[in-house]
Short mmCIF file of C-alpha atoms in Angstrom, two decimals:
data_model
loop_
_atom_site.label_atom_id
_atom_site.label_comp_id
_atom_site.label_asym_id
_atom_site.label_seq_id
_atom_site.Cartn_x
_atom_site.Cartn_y
_atom_site.Cartn_z
CA MET A 1 24.22 -17.38 48.54
CA ILE A 2 27.93 -17.00 49.29
CA CYS A 3 28.76 -13.53 50.57
CA ILE A 4 32.37 -12.30 50.56
CA GLU A 5 33.11 -9.65 53.19
CA LYS A 6 36.28 -7.60 53.55
CA VAL A 7 37.99 -7.76 56.94
CA ILE A 8 37.84 -4.13 58.07
CA ASN A 9 37.61 -4.08 61.87
CA GLN A 10 38.69 -5.98 64.98
CA GLY A 11 35.50 -8.03 65.05
CA ASP A 12 36.12 -9.19 61.49
CA LEU A 13 39.74 -9.96 62.34
CA HIS A 14 38.65 -12.05 65.32
CA ASP A 15 36.34 -14.07 63.06
CA PHE A 16 39.17 -14.45 60.52
CA ILE A 17 41.60 -15.74 63.18
CA THR A 18 39.17 -18.08 64.94
CA PHE A 19 37.40 -19.57 61.90
CA PRO A 20 39.86 -22.50 61.52
CA SER A 21 39.00 -23.73 65.03
CA SER A 22 35.50 -24.63 63.80
CA LEU A 23 36.76 -26.04 60.51
CA TYR A 24 39.32 -28.35 62.13
CA GLY A 25 37.30 -29.21 65.23
CA ASP A 26 37.23 -32.93 64.38
CA ASP A 27 40.89 -33.14 63.31
CA PRO A 28 43.04 -34.67 66.10
CA ASN A 29 46.19 -33.23 64.48
CA TRP A 30 44.97 -29.63 64.39
CA ILE A 31 46.78 -27.27 66.77
CA GLU A 32 45.16 -23.89 67.09
CA PRO A 33 47.66 -21.01 66.91
CA LEU A 34 47.68 -18.56 69.79
CA HIS A 35 45.10 -15.88 69.01
CA VAL A 36 47.26 -13.10 70.44
CA GLU A 37 50.16 -14.14 68.18
CA ARG A 38 47.95 -14.26 65.08
CA LYS A 39 46.50 -10.86 65.93
CA GLU A 40 49.98 -9.34 66.15
CA HIS A 41 51.02 -11.11 62.96
CA LEU A 42 48.13 -9.44 61.15
CA SER A 43 48.93 -5.99 62.46
CA GLU A 44 51.54 -3.27 62.14
CA LYS A 45 53.49 -5.04 64.90
CA ASN A 46 54.57 -7.45 62.17
CA PRO A 47 57.66 -5.73 60.66
CA GLY A 48 56.91 -7.41 57.35
CA THR A 49 54.02 -4.99 56.90
CA GLU A 50 56.62 -2.29 56.20
CA HIS A 51 56.96 -3.80 52.71
CA ILE A 52 53.77 -5.87 52.45
CA GLU A 53 50.33 -4.48 51.62
CA TRP A 54 47.60 -7.00 52.32
CA GLN A 55 43.85 -7.48 52.55
CA ALA A 56 41.79 -10.28 54.08
CA TRP A 57 38.26 -11.53 53.34
CA LEU A 58 35.70 -13.85 54.91
CA ALA A 59 33.26 -16.02 53.02
CA LYS A 60 29.87 -16.30 54.68
CA LYS A 61 26.81 -18.45 54.04
CA ASP A 62 23.64 -17.82 56.06
CA ASP A 63 25.68 -15.42 58.20
CA LYS A 64 28.10 -18.22 59.10
CA VAL A 65 31.80 -18.01 58.22
CA VAL A 66 32.68 -20.77 55.74
CA GLY A 67 36.03 -19.58 54.39
CA ARG A 68 38.83 -17.03 54.46
CA ILE A 69 41.73 -15.78 52.30
CA THR A 70 44.30 -13.01 52.06
CA ALA A 71 45.95 -11.27 49.13
CA GLN A 72 49.28 -9.45 49.40
CA ILE A 73 51.67 -7.26 47.47
CA ASP A 74 55.30 -7.43 48.64
CA THR A 75 57.41 -4.54 47.39
CA LEU A 76 60.66 -6.39 48.16
CA HIS A 77 59.45 -9.31 46.05
CA ARG A 78 58.57 -6.92 43.23
CA GLU A 79 62.05 -5.39 43.30
CA LEU A 80 63.47 -8.84 42.56
CA TYR A 81 60.84 -10.44 40.33
CA GLY A 82 58.92 -7.62 38.66
CA LYS A 83 56.20 -5.12 39.41
CA ASP A 84 53.45 -7.51 38.32
CA THR A 85 53.79 -10.07 41.15
CA GLY A 86 51.30 -10.74 43.94
CA HIS A 87 50.43 -13.45 46.43
CA PHE A 88 47.56 -15.18 48.19
CA GLY A 89 47.57 -16.81 51.59
CA MET A 90 45.85 -18.12 54.72
CA ILE A 91 43.30 -20.02 52.65
CA ASP A 92 40.88 -22.10 54.72
CA ALA A 93 37.37 -23.10 53.68
CA VAL A 94 34.71 -25.77 53.84
CA ASP A 95 34.71 -28.29 51.01
CA ASP A 96 32.56 -26.28 48.64
CA PRO A 97 33.84 -25.36 45.15
CA GLU A 98 31.73 -22.20 45.09
CA VAL A 99 33.32 -20.93 48.31
CA PHE A 100 36.82 -21.43 46.91
CA SER A 101 35.84 -19.85 43.60
CA ARG A 102 34.37 -16.73 45.21
CA LEU A 103 37.32 -16.31 47.60
CA PHE A 104 39.91 -16.56 44.82
CA GLU A 105 37.92 -14.34 42.46
CA THR A 106 37.86 -11.65 45.14
CA ALA A 107 41.54 -11.97 46.01
CA GLU A 108 42.57 -11.96 42.35
CA ALA A 109 40.43 -8.90 41.58
CA TRP A 110 42.18 -7.00 44.38
CA LEU A 111 45.61 -8.14 43.16
CA THR A 112 44.76 -7.15 39.59
CA SER A 113 43.83 -3.67 40.81
CA LYS A 114 47.37 -3.48 42.24
CA GLY A 115 48.94 -4.39 38.92
CA ALA A 116 49.54 -8.07 39.66
CA ARG A 117 49.57 -10.60 36.84
CA LYS A 118 51.72 -13.37 38.36
CA ILE A 119 50.25 -14.88 41.54
CA THR A 120 52.04 -17.25 43.91
CA GLY A 121 51.14 -18.69 47.30
CA PRO A 122 50.01 -19.50 49.85
CA PHE A 123 52.13 -17.27 52.10
CA SER A 124 51.24 -15.87 55.51
CA LEU A 125 52.20 -13.15 54.61
CA ASN A 126 55.42 -13.80 52.63
CA ILE A 127 57.87 -16.60 51.99
CA ASN A 128 59.83 -15.86 55.18
CA GLN A 129 56.72 -16.59 57.25
CA GLU A 130 54.40 -19.60 57.06
CA SER A 131 54.52 -20.92 53.51
CA GLY A 132 52.97 -23.64 51.41
CA LEU A 133 49.81 -25.73 51.24
CA LEU A 134 50.05 -29.10 52.98
CA VAL A 135 49.60 -31.84 50.38
CA ASP A 136 51.11 -34.84 52.19
CA GLY A 137 51.52 -35.58 55.90
CA PHE A 138 48.05 -34.90 57.31
CA GLU A 139 48.34 -37.72 59.84
CA THR A 140 50.70 -35.82 62.15
CA PRO A 141 50.38 -32.40 63.80
CA PRO A 142 52.30 -29.42 62.43
CA SER A 143 55.47 -28.26 64.14
CA ALA A 144 55.91 -24.71 65.40
CA LEU A 145 55.27 -22.03 62.77
CA MET A 146 54.21 -24.58 60.14
CA THR A 147 50.76 -24.86 58.58
CA HIS A 148 48.15 -27.60 58.61
CA GLY A 149 45.41 -28.16 56.03
CA LYS A 150 42.63 -30.29 54.61
CA PRO A 151 43.27 -33.01 51.99
CA TYR A 152 40.79 -31.41 49.57
CA TYR A 153 42.54 -28.03 49.52
CA SER A 154 44.98 -28.88 46.74
CA SER A 155 42.31 -29.97 44.26
CA ARG A 156 40.15 -26.94 45.06
CA VAL A 157 43.09 -24.57 44.52
CA GLU A 158 44.01 -26.26 41.25
CA GLN A 159 40.40 -25.90 40.08
CA GLN A 160 40.99 -22.14 40.25
CA GLY A 161 43.70 -22.44 37.60
CA TYR A 162 46.73 -22.69 39.88
CA THR A 163 49.57 -25.04 39.03
CA PRO A 164 52.36 -26.39 41.26
CA GLY A 165 55.37 -24.07 41.43
CA ILE A 166 57.62 -25.91 43.84
CA ASP A 167 57.32 -28.21 46.86
CA LEU A 168 58.73 -27.66 50.35
CA LEU A 169 59.69 -30.68 52.44
CA ALA A 170 59.77 -31.21 56.19
CA TYR A 171 62.20 -33.84 57.46
CA TRP A 172 61.77 -35.74 60.72
CA MET A 173 64.76 -36.96 62.70
CA LYS A 174 64.53 -39.14 65.79
CA ARG A 175 67.54 -38.27 67.90
CA PRO A 176 68.35 -41.87 68.98
CA GLU A 177 68.32 -42.94 65.32
CA LEU A 178 70.57 -40.12 64.12
CA HIS A 179 73.77 -41.65 62.80
CA PHE A 180 76.92 -40.57 60.98
CA SER A 181 78.68 -43.10 58.77
CA PRO A 182 82.44 -43.63 59.16
CA SER A 183 83.06 -41.72 55.92
CA LEU A 184 81.00 -38.75 57.14
CA LEU A 185 82.75 -38.79 60.51
CA LYS A 186 86.10 -38.69 58.72
CA LEU A 187 85.04 -35.68 56.64
CA MET A 188 83.67 -33.94 59.72
CA SER A 189 86.93 -34.52 61.58
CA GLU A 190 88.94 -33.02 58.72
CA VAL A 191 86.76 -29.94 58.34
CA ARG A 192 86.43 -29.43 62.11
CA GLN A 193 90.14 -28.58 62.19
CA LYS A 194 89.42 -25.51 60.05
CA VAL A 195 85.97 -24.56 61.37
CA THR A 196 84.97 -23.22 64.76
CA VAL A 197 81.42 -23.92 65.93
CA ARG A 198 80.37 -21.64 68.79
CA ARG A 199 77.23 -20.63 70.62
CA LEU A 200 75.55 -17.34 69.82
CA ASN A 201 76.84 -14.64 72.17
CA ARG A 202 73.84 -13.51 74.24
CA LYS A 203 75.73 -10.50 75.57
CA ASN A 204 75.84 -9.15 72.02
CA PHE A 205 72.48 -10.54 70.95
CA ALA A 206 71.30 -7.79 68.58
CA ALA A 207 74.55 -7.76 66.61
CA GLU A 208 74.62 -11.56 66.50
CA MET A 209 71.11 -11.64 65.02
CA GLN A 210 72.29 -9.41 62.19
CA VAL A 211 75.17 -11.84 61.61
CA LEU A 212 72.59 -14.60 61.19
CA ARG A 213 70.56 -12.38 58.87
CA ASN A 214 73.56 -11.72 56.63
CA ILE A 215 74.33 -15.43 56.41
CA PHE A 216 70.70 -16.30 55.67
CA ASN A 217 70.31 -13.67 52.95
CA SER A 218 73.57 -14.84 51.35
CA GLY A 219 72.76 -18.54 51.54
CA TRP A 220 69.17 -18.34 50.33
CA LYS A 221 69.38 -15.60 47.68
CA LYS A 222 69.29 -17.96 44.70
CA ASN A 223 66.40 -20.05 46.02
CA TRP A 224 62.92 -20.08 44.49
CA GLY A 225 60.94 -16.99 45.51
CA PHE A 226 63.65 -15.65 47.84
CA VAL A 227 62.92 -12.36 49.57
CA PRO A 228 65.60 -10.98 51.93
CA PHE A 229 64.93 -10.47 55.61
CA THR A 230 65.11 -6.80 56.59
CA GLU A 231 67.09 -5.70 59.64
CA HIS A 232 63.85 -4.90 61.45
CA GLU A 233 62.34 -8.31 60.67
CA PHE A 234 65.35 -10.21 61.96
CA ALA A 235 65.64 -7.99 65.03
CA THR A 236 61.99 -8.66 65.86
CA MET A 237 62.53 -12.37 65.32
CA GLY A 238 65.50 -12.12 67.67
CA ASP A 239 63.32 -10.61 70.38
CA GLN A 240 61.08 -13.67 70.11
CA LEU A 241 63.91 -16.21 69.95
CA LYS A 242 65.54 -14.67 72.99
CA TYR A 243 62.67 -15.89 75.16
CA LEU A 244 61.83 -19.12 73.34
CA VAL A 245 65.23 -20.59 72.46
CA PRO A 246 67.76 -21.62 75.14
CA GLU A 247 71.24 -20.18 74.73
CA ASP A 248 72.76 -23.51 73.73
CA LEU A 249 70.41 -24.09 70.78
CA ILE A 250 71.80 -21.41 68.45
CA TYR A 251 75.21 -22.08 66.89
CA ILE A 252 77.42 -20.19 64.47
CA ALA A 253 80.19 -21.74 62.35
CA GLU A 254 83.25 -19.62 61.62
CA ILE A 255 86.27 -19.95 59.34
CA ASP A 256 89.19 -17.71 60.25
CA SER A 257 86.87 -15.91 62.72
CA ILE A 258 84.42 -15.05 59.91
CA PRO A 259 80.83 -16.35 60.37
CA VAL A 260 79.87 -18.62 57.47
CA ALA A 261 76.89 -20.67 58.71
CA PHE A 262 74.38 -20.98 61.54
CA ILE A 263 71.60 -23.15 62.94
CA VAL A 264 68.69 -22.47 65.31
CA GLY A 265 66.94 -25.19 67.32
CA LEU A 266 63.46 -24.14 68.46
CA PRO A 267 61.60 -26.13 71.14
CA ASN A 268 58.33 -27.18 69.54
CA ILE A 269 55.92 -24.55 70.83
CA ASN A 270 53.01 -26.38 69.21
CA GLU A 271 53.58 -29.28 71.55
CA ALA A 272 53.26 -26.86 74.48
CA ILE A 273 50.09 -25.09 73.26
CA ALA A 274 48.22 -28.08 71.84
CA ASP A 275 45.48 -28.03 74.49
CA LEU A 276 45.21 -24.25 75.00
CA LYS A 277 42.75 -23.77 72.09
CA GLY A 278 44.52 -20.58 71.09
CA LYS A 279 43.98 -18.85 74.42
CA LEU A 280 46.54 -17.65 76.96
CA LEU A 281 43.97 -16.48 79.52
CA PRO A 282 43.24 -17.18 82.28
CA PHE A 283 45.90 -19.88 82.80
CA GLY A 284 47.45 -20.38 79.37
CA TRP A 285 50.51 -18.22 80.07
CA ALA A 286 51.37 -20.24 83.14
CA LYS A 287 50.94 -23.55 81.32
CA LEU A 288 53.02 -22.40 78.36
CA LEU A 289 55.90 -21.11 80.51
CA TRP A 290 55.85 -24.25 82.68
CA ARG A 291 56.01 -26.54 79.69
CA LEU A 292 58.76 -24.59 77.91
CA LYS A 293 60.93 -23.77 80.92
CA VAL A 294 60.26 -26.53 83.46
CA SER A 295 58.54 -29.69 82.25
CA GLY A 296 59.97 -29.26 78.76
CA VAL A 297 58.81 -30.52 75.37
CA ARG A 298 59.97 -33.70 73.68
CA THR A 299 60.28 -32.35 70.13
CA ALA A 300 61.91 -29.39 68.40
CA ARG A 301 62.17 -27.75 65.01
CA VAL A 302 65.07 -26.22 63.10
CA PRO A 303 63.31 -23.24 61.47
CA LEU A 304 66.45 -21.35 60.48
CA MET A 305 69.68 -22.63 59.00
CA GLY A 306 72.01 -21.13 56.46
CA VAL A 307 75.42 -21.54 54.83
CA ARG A 308 76.92 -18.61 52.95
CA MET A 309 76.60 -18.97 49.19
CA GLU A 310 80.34 -19.18 48.54
CA TYR A 311 80.56 -22.37 50.62
CA GLN A 312 77.42 -24.15 49.46
CA PHE A 313 79.02 -25.72 46.40
CA SER A 314 82.39 -26.35 48.00
CA ARG A 315 83.53 -29.54 49.69
CA LYS A 316 83.29 -27.80 53.07
CA GLY A 317 79.70 -26.54 52.78
CA PRO A 318 77.77 -29.78 53.37
CA VAL A 319 80.17 -30.80 56.12
CA ILE A 320 79.72 -27.47 57.90
CA ALA A 321 75.97 -28.16 57.88
CA LEU A 322 76.63 -31.56 59.45
CA LEU A 323 78.81 -30.00 62.15
CA LEU A 324 76.00 -27.61 63.06
CA ILE A 325 73.43 -30.41 63.21
CA ASP A 326 75.83 -32.42 65.35
CA ALA A 327 76.24 -29.44 67.71
CA LEU A 328 72.53 -29.68 68.62
CA ARG A 329 72.66 -33.36 69.59
CA GLU A 330 74.07 -32.90 73.09
CA PRO A 331 71.74 -30.05 74.20
CA PHE A 332 68.77 -31.93 72.71
CA GLU A 333 69.75 -35.02 74.66
CA ARG A 334 70.18 -32.99 77.86
CA ARG A 335 66.63 -31.64 77.45
CA ASN A 336 65.14 -35.04 76.54
CA ILE A 337 64.19 -33.76 73.09
CA ASN A 338 63.73 -37.01 71.22
CA ALA A 339 62.90 -35.81 67.72
CA VAL A 340 63.40 -32.73 65.57
CA GLU A 341 61.81 -31.41 62.40
CA MET A 342 64.09 -29.82 59.80
CA SER A 343 61.90 -27.53 57.75
CA TRP A 344 61.38 -26.36 55.28
CA ILE A 345 63.70 -27.70 52.57
CA LEU A 346 63.11 -26.92 48.88
CA GLU A 347 62.52 -30.12 46.91
CA THR A 348 65.25 -28.93 44.51
CA ASN A 349 67.82 -28.62 47.31
CA THR A 350 69.28 -32.06 46.62
CA GLY A 351 72.47 -31.30 48.53
CA MET A 352 70.76 -30.68 51.87
CA ARG A 353 68.22 -33.44 51.28
CA SER A 354 71.03 -35.91 50.64
CA ILE A 355 72.79 -34.85 53.85
CA LEU A 356 69.67 -35.29 55.95
CA GLU A 357 68.79 -38.65 54.44
CA LYS A 358 72.33 -39.95 54.96
CA ILE A 359 72.11 -39.31 58.71
CA GLY A 360 68.68 -40.91 59.12
CA ALA A 361 66.15 -38.12 58.51
CA VAL A 362 62.92 -38.93 56.67
CA ALA A 363 60.78 -36.56 54.58
CA TYR A 364 57.37 -36.83 56.26
CA LYS A 365 55.46 -33.72 55.15
CA ARG A 366 55.16 -31.96 51.81
CA TYR A 367 53.94 -28.41 51.29
CA ARG A 368 53.18 -26.97 47.84
CA LEU A 369 53.54 -23.45 46.52
CA TYR A 370 51.25 -22.64 43.61
CA GLU A 371 51.42 -20.10 40.80
CA LYS A 372 49.05 -18.63 38.25
CA GLN A 373 49.23 -16.14 35.40
CA LEU A 374 46.27 -13.78 35.38
#
């Protein structure tokens, strides 16, 4: 018998957060997220919960957890795409079709009770947080704030009637192999005369974060499934970036003193927490701080990048993106960061994909977003 239980208390939440550690115990590429971070993510401390209503469930067999799932309603998403939308997320389960069927039946029943008829996912908890089901690239560990998965997940999800909506790509760039062709260098030199690339001003950090938010919401607003960041969400993200990202890894591009694009380079936290098994006590904090601030990590991720919409289809837009990527090369080299993940990139974003591939980046992971009409 498969029993589906609603997550209703802290004990249930603990089981929900720690279940993947048993599921992925034999996977050398699994990196367990920090439990304290996951607990805050699934609480009112996550500013996204101001516009997201969600519920989580556990699947149990013989009193043992064998699966989990969430269902969510995002009011900001509904304002843009209709009052009948809903989402699923954080799906993890043993390879048992009955477990997947019962989990999705439960999540879909809850979504239906909220008026949902169009379901997309997985999101944890919306598209501006961890998104997509890994379908290619299982042989390497996930970068910071990216998901992992099991190869059988995609077929099990599709058996529930879900079809591919769109794919998200992660690109890998080895810094020593990064190269700009003579023609690209010429374009960059021409545009650099009209564009100023500067570091984010830490003395005015809160205001600068809202500058980044405005650029992001402008640049991404026509993308698949876009939901704007709220001021509170970006401010909270800023509080986290302030401690995790060195001051020379956030750059803003300006034209005539007006911000038009930005990039954020995040040291790969997953590399630093790989052996902590999700725990910061008793010595995890010290190890994490030492690795991030002293010994350093050898990889990084660009989790946030944006170019204002009015420049994306101009001759300057792609070159501005190149100038921002180029701005990270020197600080990466100084910190002995040898490789960086650019993620995620919509498969339909041929402009950015072309830029990355021209300078030596390779698409090495693919994440899929699914959809279903109820």
